[in-house]
XYZ file of N, CA and C in Angstrom:
657
model
N 1.880 -4.079 31.347
C 0.952 -4.767 30.346
C 1.742 -5.744 29.553
N 1.242 -6.874 29.410
C 1.909 -7.921 28.612
C 2.041 -7.595 27.171
N 3.074 -8.148 26.484
C 3.268 -7.787 25.028
C 2.018 -8.240 24.259
N 1.387 -9.411 24.496
C 0.316 -9.920 23.671
C -0.884 -9.015 23.858
N -1.035 -8.457 25.049
C -2.265 -7.577 25.267
C -2.004 -6.268 24.494
N -0.814 -5.770 24.492
C -0.555 -4.653 23.740
C -0.821 -4.777 22.308
N -0.301 -5.926 21.763
C -0.530 -6.241 20.299
C -1.954 -6.441 19.938
N -2.706 -7.075 20.674
C -4.173 -7.121 20.565
C -4.899 -5.848 20.546
N -4.501 -4.996 21.593
C -5.141 -3.736 21.680
C -4.798 -2.800 20.430
N -3.546 -2.797 19.986
C -3.201 -2.033 18.787
C -3.924 -2.564 17.585
N -3.996 -3.919 17.456
C -4.774 -4.427 16.310
C -6.148 -4.048 16.268
N -6.745 -4.071 17.457
C -8.206 -3.610 17.516
C -8.292 -2.084 17.262
N -7.323 -1.376 17.759
C -7.300 0.111 17.403
C -7.112 0.383 15.918
N -6.296 -0.410 15.249
C -5.973 -0.256 13.860
C -7.250 -0.510 13.088
N -7.892 -1.572 13.273
C -9.129 -1.971 12.569
C -10.294 -1.115 12.966
N -10.279 -0.573 14.212
C -11.309 0.369 14.613
C -11.245 1.764 13.820
N -9.974 2.135 13.702
C -9.736 3.431 12.939
C -10.231 3.199 11.518
N -9.829 1.951 10.988
C -10.257 1.628 9.681
C -11.767 1.699 9.384
N -12.476 1.141 10.326
C -13.975 0.976 10.229
C -14.547 2.477 10.247
N -14.038 3.249 11.266
C -14.485 4.658 11.294
C -14.134 5.489 10.040
N -12.916 5.154 9.573
C -12.468 5.870 8.314
C -13.503 5.509 7.066
N -13.683 4.221 6.962
C -14.588 3.778 5.885
C -15.972 4.457 5.897
N -16.437 4.546 7.262
C -17.809 5.199 7.447
C -17.765 6.721 7.151
N -16.649 7.254 7.581
C -16.477 8.844 7.244
C -16.367 9.092 5.915
N -15.597 8.240 5.095
C -15.292 8.457 3.716
C -16.695 8.177 2.917
N -17.572 7.274 3.428
C -18.774 7.011 2.738
C -19.695 8.250 2.808
N -19.870 8.669 4.123
C -20.831 9.799 4.349
C -20.127 11.165 4.144
N -18.970 11.195 3.736
C -18.242 12.464 3.365
C -18.066 13.367 4.588
N -17.640 12.762 5.733
C -17.408 13.542 6.879
C -15.774 13.890 6.720
N -15.583 14.879 5.927
C -14.219 15.323 5.574
C -13.268 15.633 6.726
N -13.785 16.272 7.654
C -12.970 16.673 8.942
C -12.489 15.366 9.594
N -13.468 14.471 9.720
C -13.073 13.184 10.405
C -12.034 12.502 9.654
N -12.148 12.377 8.264
C -11.221 11.719 7.388
C -9.859 12.414 7.565
N -9.842 13.758 7.602
C -8.646 14.486 7.606
C -7.813 14.135 8.857
N -8.452 13.855 9.988
C -7.715 13.517 11.271
C -7.502 12.098 11.435
N -8.478 11.173 10.918
C -8.221 9.730 11.125
C -7.302 9.101 10.171
N -7.320 9.575 8.945
C -6.447 8.812 7.946
C -4.926 8.825 8.210
N -4.398 9.923 8.706
C -2.906 9.904 9.031
C -2.569 9.054 10.248
N -3.649 8.580 11.038
C -3.320 7.793 12.168
C -3.111 6.304 11.835
N -3.535 5.856 10.668
C -3.353 4.440 10.392
C -1.871 3.941 10.303
N -1.041 4.703 9.556
C 0.382 4.171 9.403
C 1.101 4.440 10.701
N 0.942 5.470 11.548
C 1.642 5.471 12.829
C 1.219 4.210 13.793
N -0.124 3.967 13.697
C -0.701 2.739 14.418
C 0.110 1.487 14.007
N 0.138 1.306 12.705
C 0.785 0.144 12.214
C 2.264 0.077 12.525
N 2.851 1.245 12.480
C 4.322 1.471 12.965
C 4.552 0.882 14.425
N 3.716 1.371 15.390
C 3.805 0.916 16.716
C 3.445 -0.543 16.822
N 2.384 -0.995 16.117
C 2.095 -2.448 16.149
C 3.262 -3.350 15.668
N 3.993 -2.976 14.629
C 5.124 -3.673 14.146
C 6.196 -3.670 15.158
N 6.352 -2.541 15.835
C 7.452 -2.480 16.881
C 7.289 -3.404 17.898
N 6.043 -3.721 18.343
C 5.771 -4.593 19.286
C 5.863 -6.091 18.875
N 5.391 -6.419 17.594
C 5.445 -7.674 17.106
C 6.792 -8.207 16.710
N 7.706 -7.287 16.261
C 8.989 -7.786 15.639
C 9.999 -8.076 16.806
N 10.709 -9.176 16.557
C 11.844 -9.405 17.539
C 13.136 -8.746 17.009
N 13.119 -8.416 15.660
C 14.295 -7.772 15.031
C 13.714 -6.642 14.175
N 13.925 -5.385 14.347
C 13.319 -4.392 13.520
C 13.976 -4.360 12.084
N 13.123 -4.321 11.118
C 13.769 -4.043 9.679
C 13.715 -2.521 9.486
N 14.874 -1.911 9.246
C 14.870 -0.429 9.069
C 14.318 -0.162 7.679
N 14.393 -0.974 6.700
C 13.748 -0.666 5.375
C 12.232 -0.564 5.521
N 11.718 -1.462 6.418
C 10.191 -1.385 6.495
C 9.796 -0.178 7.262
N 10.502 0.198 8.322
C 10.168 1.443 9.011
C 10.289 2.709 8.109
N 11.246 2.694 7.263
C 11.399 3.817 6.395
C 10.361 3.866 5.286
N 9.921 2.728 4.873
C 8.837 2.446 3.960
C 7.578 3.081 4.569
N 7.318 2.791 5.849
C 6.142 3.220 6.459
C 6.147 4.755 6.571
N 7.332 5.335 6.811
C 7.366 6.851 6.875
C 6.932 7.394 5.541
N 7.407 6.845 4.443
C 6.951 7.505 3.179
C 5.466 7.131 2.810
N 4.938 6.034 3.343
C 3.619 5.690 3.246
C 2.756 6.764 3.987
N 3.249 7.103 5.178
C 2.582 8.164 6.027
C 2.531 9.508 5.211
N 3.751 9.863 4.571
C 3.796 11.094 3.914
C 2.808 11.043 2.715
N 2.777 10.042 1.934
C 1.795 9.813 0.866
C 0.432 9.984 1.341
N 0.119 9.417 2.375
C -1.382 9.522 2.999
C -1.676 10.941 3.256
N -0.781 11.684 3.750
C -0.992 13.116 4.234
C -1.194 13.981 2.795
N -0.172 13.813 1.932
C -0.293 14.531 0.591
C -1.534 14.260 -0.048
N -1.994 13.050 -0.095
C -3.218 12.694 -0.895
C -4.521 13.098 -0.221
N -4.482 13.699 0.937
C -5.639 14.344 1.529
C -6.019 15.494 0.852
N -5.240 16.126 0.079
C -5.434 17.361 -0.526
C -5.620 17.196 -2.121
N -6.368 18.203 -2.658
C -6.817 17.990 -4.045
C -5.800 18.742 -5.052
N -4.864 19.434 -4.484
C -3.965 20.238 -5.431
C -3.177 19.270 -6.286
N -2.930 19.551 -7.473
C -2.170 18.776 -8.433
C -0.642 18.654 -7.921
N -0.214 19.690 -7.392
C 1.137 19.660 -6.867
C 1.276 18.621 -5.776
N 0.426 18.706 -4.847
C 0.397 17.695 -3.679
C 0.184 16.319 -4.081
N -0.719 16.211 -5.078
C -1.068 14.867 -5.686
C 0.273 14.296 -6.249
N 1.063 15.162 -6.859
C 2.315 14.638 -7.418
C 3.234 14.270 -6.306
N 3.348 15.050 -5.198
C 4.173 14.705 -4.099
C 3.664 13.397 -3.455
N 2.438 13.230 -3.418
C 1.873 12.031 -2.904
C 2.263 10.726 -3.724
N 2.137 10.854 -4.983
C 2.642 9.764 -5.876
C 4.117 9.372 -5.635
N 4.899 10.621 -5.608
C 6.354 10.345 -5.442
C 6.684 9.674 -4.089
N 6.001 10.050 -3.016
C 6.080 9.525 -1.667
C 5.711 8.038 -1.810
N 4.623 7.651 -2.456
C 4.167 6.296 -2.624
C 5.125 5.512 -3.379
N 5.838 6.101 -4.377
C 6.839 5.408 -5.171
C 7.930 4.996 -4.293
N 8.413 5.969 -3.547
C 9.506 5.638 -2.596
C 9.147 4.457 -1.503
N 7.853 4.659 -1.141
C 7.377 3.652 -0.225
C 7.442 2.247 -0.894
N 7.014 2.236 -2.156
C 7.087 0.831 -2.902
C 8.405 0.394 -3.124
N 9.286 1.317 -3.420
C 10.811 0.830 -3.655
C 11.343 0.286 -2.338
N 11.051 0.902 -1.292
C 11.503 0.391 0.026
C 10.831 -0.921 0.459
N 9.555 -1.081 -0.014
C 8.869 -2.326 0.280
C 9.548 -3.462 -0.505
N 9.940 -3.168 -1.754
C 10.607 -4.266 -2.494
C 11.925 -4.608 -1.843
N 12.679 -3.671 -1.301
C 13.938 -3.953 -0.666
C 13.613 -4.769 0.674
N 12.504 -4.463 1.384
C 12.036 -5.215 2.510
C 11.831 -6.627 2.184
N 11.072 -6.854 1.036
C 10.822 -8.165 0.600
C 12.075 -9.022 0.262
N 13.037 -8.245 -0.449
C 14.197 -9.070 -0.889
C 15.067 -9.428 0.338
N 15.021 -8.447 1.400
C 15.848 -8.683 2.561
C 15.184 -9.817 3.448
N 13.873 -9.873 3.580
C 13.185 -10.794 4.531
C 12.494 -11.943 3.881
N 12.266 -11.976 2.559
C 11.492 -13.086 1.905
C 12.488 -14.009 1.280
N 11.824 -14.801 0.390
C 12.620 -15.862 -0.373
C 13.575 -15.147 -1.354
N 14.532 -15.918 -1.820
C 15.363 -15.438 -2.842
C 14.570 -15.194 -4.212
N 14.699 -14.043 -4.754
C 14.054 -13.663 -6.009
C 14.685 -14.260 -7.249
N 13.995 -15.011 -7.972
C 14.436 -15.580 -9.307
C 14.068 -14.655 -10.405
N 14.983 -14.259 -11.146
C 14.785 -13.252 -12.191
C 13.803 -13.665 -13.325
N 13.931 -14.915 -13.748
C 13.064 -15.268 -14.878
C 11.644 -15.458 -14.351
N 11.313 -16.160 -13.333
C 9.988 -16.128 -12.780
C 9.405 -14.770 -12.572
N 10.233 -13.936 -11.976
C 9.923 -12.521 -11.568
C 9.504 -11.752 -12.931
N 10.303 -11.863 -13.956
C 10.051 -11.234 -15.268
C 8.636 -11.655 -15.811
N 8.439 -12.957 -15.901
C 7.294 -13.467 -16.397
C 6.002 -13.035 -15.555
N 6.140 -13.067 -14.315
C 5.041 -12.666 -13.407
C 4.842 -11.278 -13.507
N 5.847 -10.364 -13.827
C 5.635 -8.931 -13.841
C 4.906 -8.406 -15.193
N 5.092 -9.081 -16.165
C 4.554 -8.687 -17.559
C 3.114 -8.463 -17.635
N 2.311 -9.300 -17.070
C 0.870 -9.097 -17.053
C 0.413 -7.726 -16.458
N 1.115 -7.431 -15.169
C 0.846 -6.216 -14.488
C 1.224 -4.976 -15.269
N 2.452 -5.092 -15.952
C 2.871 -3.976 -16.828
C 1.847 -3.643 -17.906
N 1.347 -4.778 -18.616
C 0.428 -4.562 -19.589
C -0.868 -3.905 -19.016
N -1.356 -4.304 -18.006
C -2.583 -3.850 -17.445
C -2.380 -2.276 -17.168
N -1.290 -2.049 -16.415
C -1.151 -0.658 -15.952
C -0.912 0.322 -17.024
N -0.073 -0.241 -18.050
C 0.115 0.605 -19.314
C -1.183 0.977 -20.070
N -2.173 -0.054 -19.997
C -3.374 0.261 -20.703
C -4.192 1.329 -19.909
N -4.111 1.215 -18.599
C -4.913 2.092 -17.850
C -4.334 3.529 -17.909
N -2.963 3.652 -17.879
C -2.330 4.903 -18.077
C -2.712 5.588 -19.497
N -2.595 4.714 -20.497
C -2.933 5.286 -21.827
C -4.387 5.746 -21.948
N -5.319 4.967 -21.225
C -6.638 5.391 -21.195
C -7.075 6.528 -20.417
N -6.386 6.676 -19.320
C -6.813 7.733 -18.171
C -5.913 8.937 -18.110
N -4.644 8.826 -18.219
C -3.743 10.005 -17.799
C -3.205 10.607 -19.118
N -3.433 11.920 -19.166
C -3.067 12.676 -20.283
C -1.449 12.978 -20.075
N -0.699 12.963 -21.236
C 0.756 13.210 -21.147
C 1.110 14.422 -20.572
N 0.228 15.467 -20.584
C 0.461 16.872 -20.076
C 0.033 17.045 -18.731
N -0.459 15.985 -18.064
C -0.766 16.003 -16.670
C 0.502 16.089 -15.729
N 0.562 16.877 -14.726
C 1.832 17.021 -13.954
C 2.209 15.693 -13.339
N 1.314 14.772 -13.192
C 1.690 13.499 -12.462
C 1.899 12.389 -13.530
N 1.921 12.605 -14.790
C 2.002 11.599 -15.824
C 3.292 10.717 -15.614
N 4.427 11.305 -15.562
C 5.658 10.462 -15.561
C 5.807 9.790 -14.121
N 5.379 10.587 -13.115
C 5.539 9.932 -11.824
C 4.657 8.758 -11.775
N 3.432 8.792 -12.431
C 2.518 7.672 -12.431
C 3.080 6.471 -13.201
N 3.773 6.731 -14.316
C 4.399 5.687 -15.092
C 5.415 4.877 -14.257
N 6.378 5.728 -13.578
C 7.275 5.107 -12.719
C 6.721 4.347 -11.434
N 5.685 4.934 -11.007
C 4.963 4.266 -9.883
C 4.357 2.936 -10.353
N 3.758 2.931 -11.502
C 3.110 1.663 -11.961
C 4.139 0.622 -12.368
N 5.353 0.962 -12.908
C 6.355 0.043 -13.119
C 6.845 -0.599 -11.776
N 6.950 0.117 -10.730
C 7.471 -0.308 -9.496
C 6.384 -1.187 -8.785
N 5.131 -0.756 -8.891
C 4.098 -1.646 -8.404
C 3.973 -3.014 -9.166
N 4.174 -2.838 -10.466
C 4.166 -4.162 -11.199
C 5.311 -5.164 -10.869
N 6.526 -4.579 -10.572
C 7.585 -5.366 -10.159
C 7.288 -5.943 -8.725
N 6.691 -5.248 -7.924
C 6.364 -5.595 -6.534
C 5.304 -6.823 -6.645
N 4.293 -6.613 -7.522
C 3.294 -7.640 -7.678
C 3.914 -8.856 -8.258
N 4.945 -8.699 -9.290
C 5.541 -9.877 -9.801
C 6.325 -10.537 -8.815
N 7.005 -9.903 -7.795
C 7.727 -10.644 -6.760
C 6.724 -11.501 -5.983
N 5.534 -10.766 -5.553
C 4.687 -11.546 -4.842
C 4.150 -12.868 -5.438
N 3.805 -12.680 -6.768
C 3.156 -13.816 -7.533
C 4.256 -14.878 -7.735
N 5.562 -14.509 -8.146
C 6.521 -15.476 -8.490
C 6.996 -16.268 -7.236
N 7.031 -15.481 -6.091
C 7.517 -16.167 -4.899
C 6.440 -17.230 -4.374
N 5.228 -16.691 -4.584
C 4.114 -17.720 -4.127
C 4.108 -18.890 -5.048
N 4.248 -18.883 -6.415
C 4.168 -20.030 -7.289
C 5.387 -20.830 -7.019
N 6.559 -20.278 -6.685
C 7.749 -21.094 -6.424
C 7.661 -21.812 -4.930
N 7.037 -21.107 -4.108
C 7.022 -21.684 -2.672
C 5.793 -21.150 -2.079
N 4.773 -22.092 -2.010
C 3.469 -21.790 -1.417
C 3.537 -21.884 0.150
N 4.145 -20.866 0.778
C 4.296 -20.894 2.146
C 3.342 -19.800 2.785
N 3.292 -19.814 4.132
C 2.340 -18.745 4.764
C 2.912 -17.368 4.460
N 4.236 -17.223 4.571
C 4.649 -15.881 4.369
C 4.458 -15.391 2.925
N 4.727 -16.350 1.895
C 4.326 -15.894 0.515
C 2.840 -15.802 0.260
N 2.019 -16.435 0.905
C 0.649 -16.341 0.832
C 0.202 -14.848 1.260
N 0.763 -14.487 2.289
C 0.420 -13.029 2.818
C 1.035 -12.010 1.937
N 2.166 -12.299 1.397
C 2.723 -11.404 0.504
C 1.927 -11.292 -0.755
N 1.443 -12.365 -1.265
C 0.653 -12.219 -2.519
C -0.689 -11.541 -2.215
N -1.288 -11.836 -1.076
C -2.511 -11.226 -0.757
C -2.298 -9.579 -0.679
N -1.103 -9.258 -0.144
C -0.841 -7.857 0.058
C -0.683 -7.171 -1.366
N 0.106 -7.836 -2.267
C 0.393 -7.259 -3.480
C -0.868 -7.217 -4.366
N -1.740 -8.051 -4.342
C -2.968 -8.113 -4.990
C -3.894 -6.974 -4.506
N -3.873 -6.794 -3.274
C -4.678 -5.750 -2.667
C -4.119 -4.323 -3.046
N -2.839 -4.136 -3.053
C -2.213 -2.936 -3.446
C -2.482 -2.666 -5.015
N -2.453 -3.787 -5.800
C -2.816 -3.614 -7.226
C -4.206 -3.037 -7.382
N -5.112 -3.567 -6.606
C -6.478 -3.138 -6.638
C -6.576 -1.660 -6.168
N -5.838 -1.376 -5.173
C -5.775 0.048 -4.645
C -5.303 1.055 -5.650
N -4.234 0.638 -6.284
C -3.683 1.534 -7.387
C -4.776 1.757 -8.496
N -5.521 0.654 -8.917
C -6.468 0.761 -9.943
C -7.688 1.782 -9.504
N -8.013 1.621 -8.184
C -9.064 2.369 -7.674
C -8.550 3.982 -7.695
N -7.309 4.099 -7.215
C -6.808 5.436 -7.228
C -6.761 6.071 -8.665
N -6.319 5.286 -9.565
C -6.307 5.871 -10.974
C -7.659 6.212 -11.549
N -8.611 5.411 -11.229
C -9.954 5.689 -11.717
C -10.474 6.976 -11.003
N -10.275 7.036 -9.711
C -10.833 8.183 -8.914
C -10.127 9.490 -9.199
N -8.798 9.440 -9.427
C -8.080 10.739 -9.723
C -8.029 11.143 -11.175
N -8.100 10.185 -12.040
C -7.798 10.500 -13.437
C -8.986 10.251 -14.424
N -10.015 9.515 -13.997
C -11.043 9.057 -14.942
C -12.396 9.334 -14.391
N -13.010 8.537 -13.729
C -14.392 8.689 -13.109
C -14.392 8.395 -11.659
N -14.977 9.303 -10.929
C -14.931 9.144 -9.542
C -16.457 8.866 -8.937
N -16.555 7.819 -8.253
C -17.778 7.413 -7.679
C -17.693 7.478 -6.101
N -18.818 7.567 -5.596
C -18.795 7.760 -4.023
C -18.263 6.551 -3.342
N -18.428 5.342 -3.956
C -17.953 4.143 -3.164
C -16.439 3.955 -3.308
N -15.805 4.674 -4.254
C -14.337 4.391 -4.400
C -13.600 4.835 -3.133
N -13.934 5.913 -2.488
C -13.057 6.446 -1.353
C -13.184 5.510 -0.146
N -14.434 5.045 0.242
C -14.437 4.166 1.414
C -13.797 2.747 1.016
N -14.022 2.336 -0.185
C -13.446 0.978 -0.562
C -11.934 1.106 -0.592
N -11.319 2.311 -1.073
C -9.958 2.467 -1.082
C -9.427 2.442 0.395
N -10.152 3.082 1.256
C -9.669 3.163 2.687
C -9.580 1.619 3.248
N -10.627 0.866 3.062
C -10.622 -0.420 3.444
C -9.466 -1.396 2.761
N -9.356 -1.191 1.575
C -8.323 -2.024 0.800
C -6.953 -1.577 1.314
N -6.709 -0.263 1.438
C -5.431 0.242 1.931
C -5.045 -0.322 3.299
N -5.986 -0.459 4.162
C -5.710 -1.018 5.562
C -5.393 -2.463 5.463
N -6.206 -3.143 4.738
C -6.101 -4.662 4.545
C -4.774 -4.964 3.989
N -4.387 -4.196 2.963
C -3.079 -4.408 2.243
C -1.968 -4.256 3.108
N -1.982 -3.181 3.891
C -0.870 -2.895 4.776
C -0.771 -3.997 5.905
N -1.979 -4.355 6.422
C -1.985 -5.402 7.444
C -1.561 -6.775 6.961
N -1.840 -7.090 5.691
C -1.388 -8.376 4.991
C 0.150 -8.274 4.913
N 0.635 -7.186 4.598
C 2.125 -7.077 4.479
C 2.802 -7.178 5.835
N 2.200 -6.508 6.922
C 2.653 -6.802 8.207
C 2.708 -8.235 8.625
N 1.660 -9.013 8.210
C 1.562 -10.421 8.454
C 2.763 -11.181 7.746
N 3.007 -10.732 6.542
C 4.165 -11.282 5.798
C 5.468 -11.087 6.547
N 5.618 -9.904 7.106
C 6.782 -9.596 7.864
C 6.927 -10.449 9.195
N 5.761 -10.646 9.807
C 5.676 -11.617 10.926
C 6.031 -12.949 10.598
N 5.540 -13.522 9.502
C 5.747 -14.909 9.101
C 7.192 -15.140 8.647
N 7.703 -14.039 7.918
C 9.029 -14.129 7.442
C 10.123 -14.186 8.527
N 9.810 -13.375 9.618
C 10.696 -13.373 10.786
C 10.698 -14.838 11.516
N 9.524 -15.403 11.503
C 9.444 -16.742 12.305
C 9.992 -17.741 11.423
C-alpha cells in the first residue's frame, strides 16, 4: 500500500473516531467513550510516523504523556485527576521543546508580551474556580503557566512570521487554550452536557493542527 493511501486512511480513521467519540460523549455512552478515547493518540502517533521524513523524539514522547493524560482523565477519582493533570503538564513541556526544536527561533520579549494575557486569564479562572485545598490546585497552577507560555510562543511566532507553519501552531495553541478552559469549568465549576462532546472535538482538532504544524515545519 502506498504511503499516501496509508496517510489518507489513517486521517479518515482519526476523524472517524473523533466523530464517534463526540456522539458517544453527547449521548453518554460511557463504555464506548472508555474504549474510543484512548485510541485517538495512538492513531495520531502512527499517522505522524507515516507523514514524517525525520521523526522528532520530543514529539513522540509528548504524545505518550498525552495518551497517559487521556487515560487518567477517564476516571473521576481526585487522585487520578491529579495524575492526569501532571501527565498533561509533561505533555505540554515536551510540546514546547518540540516547537523550539522545529519552529522559528523564539524571541524572549515578544514571547513575554504574548504570554501575559494568557497568564492573567488563567489566574482569574483559577482564583474563581479552584480551591487552594483541592488536591490538584498546585498542579493546575503549573499547568496553566506552561499552557500560557505555549500559547505565547504560538502567538508571538505568528505575529513575527505569518507562515503556514506558524498559522497551524497558532490554531493549535488557541484550541488547546479553549480546551483547558472547558476542562476547568467541567472539573472545578459547572458541568454542562455539551462540555464533554465539545472537549472531545476541540481535543482532536488541536492535536491535528499541531500535527500539521510539524508537517509544515519539516517541509
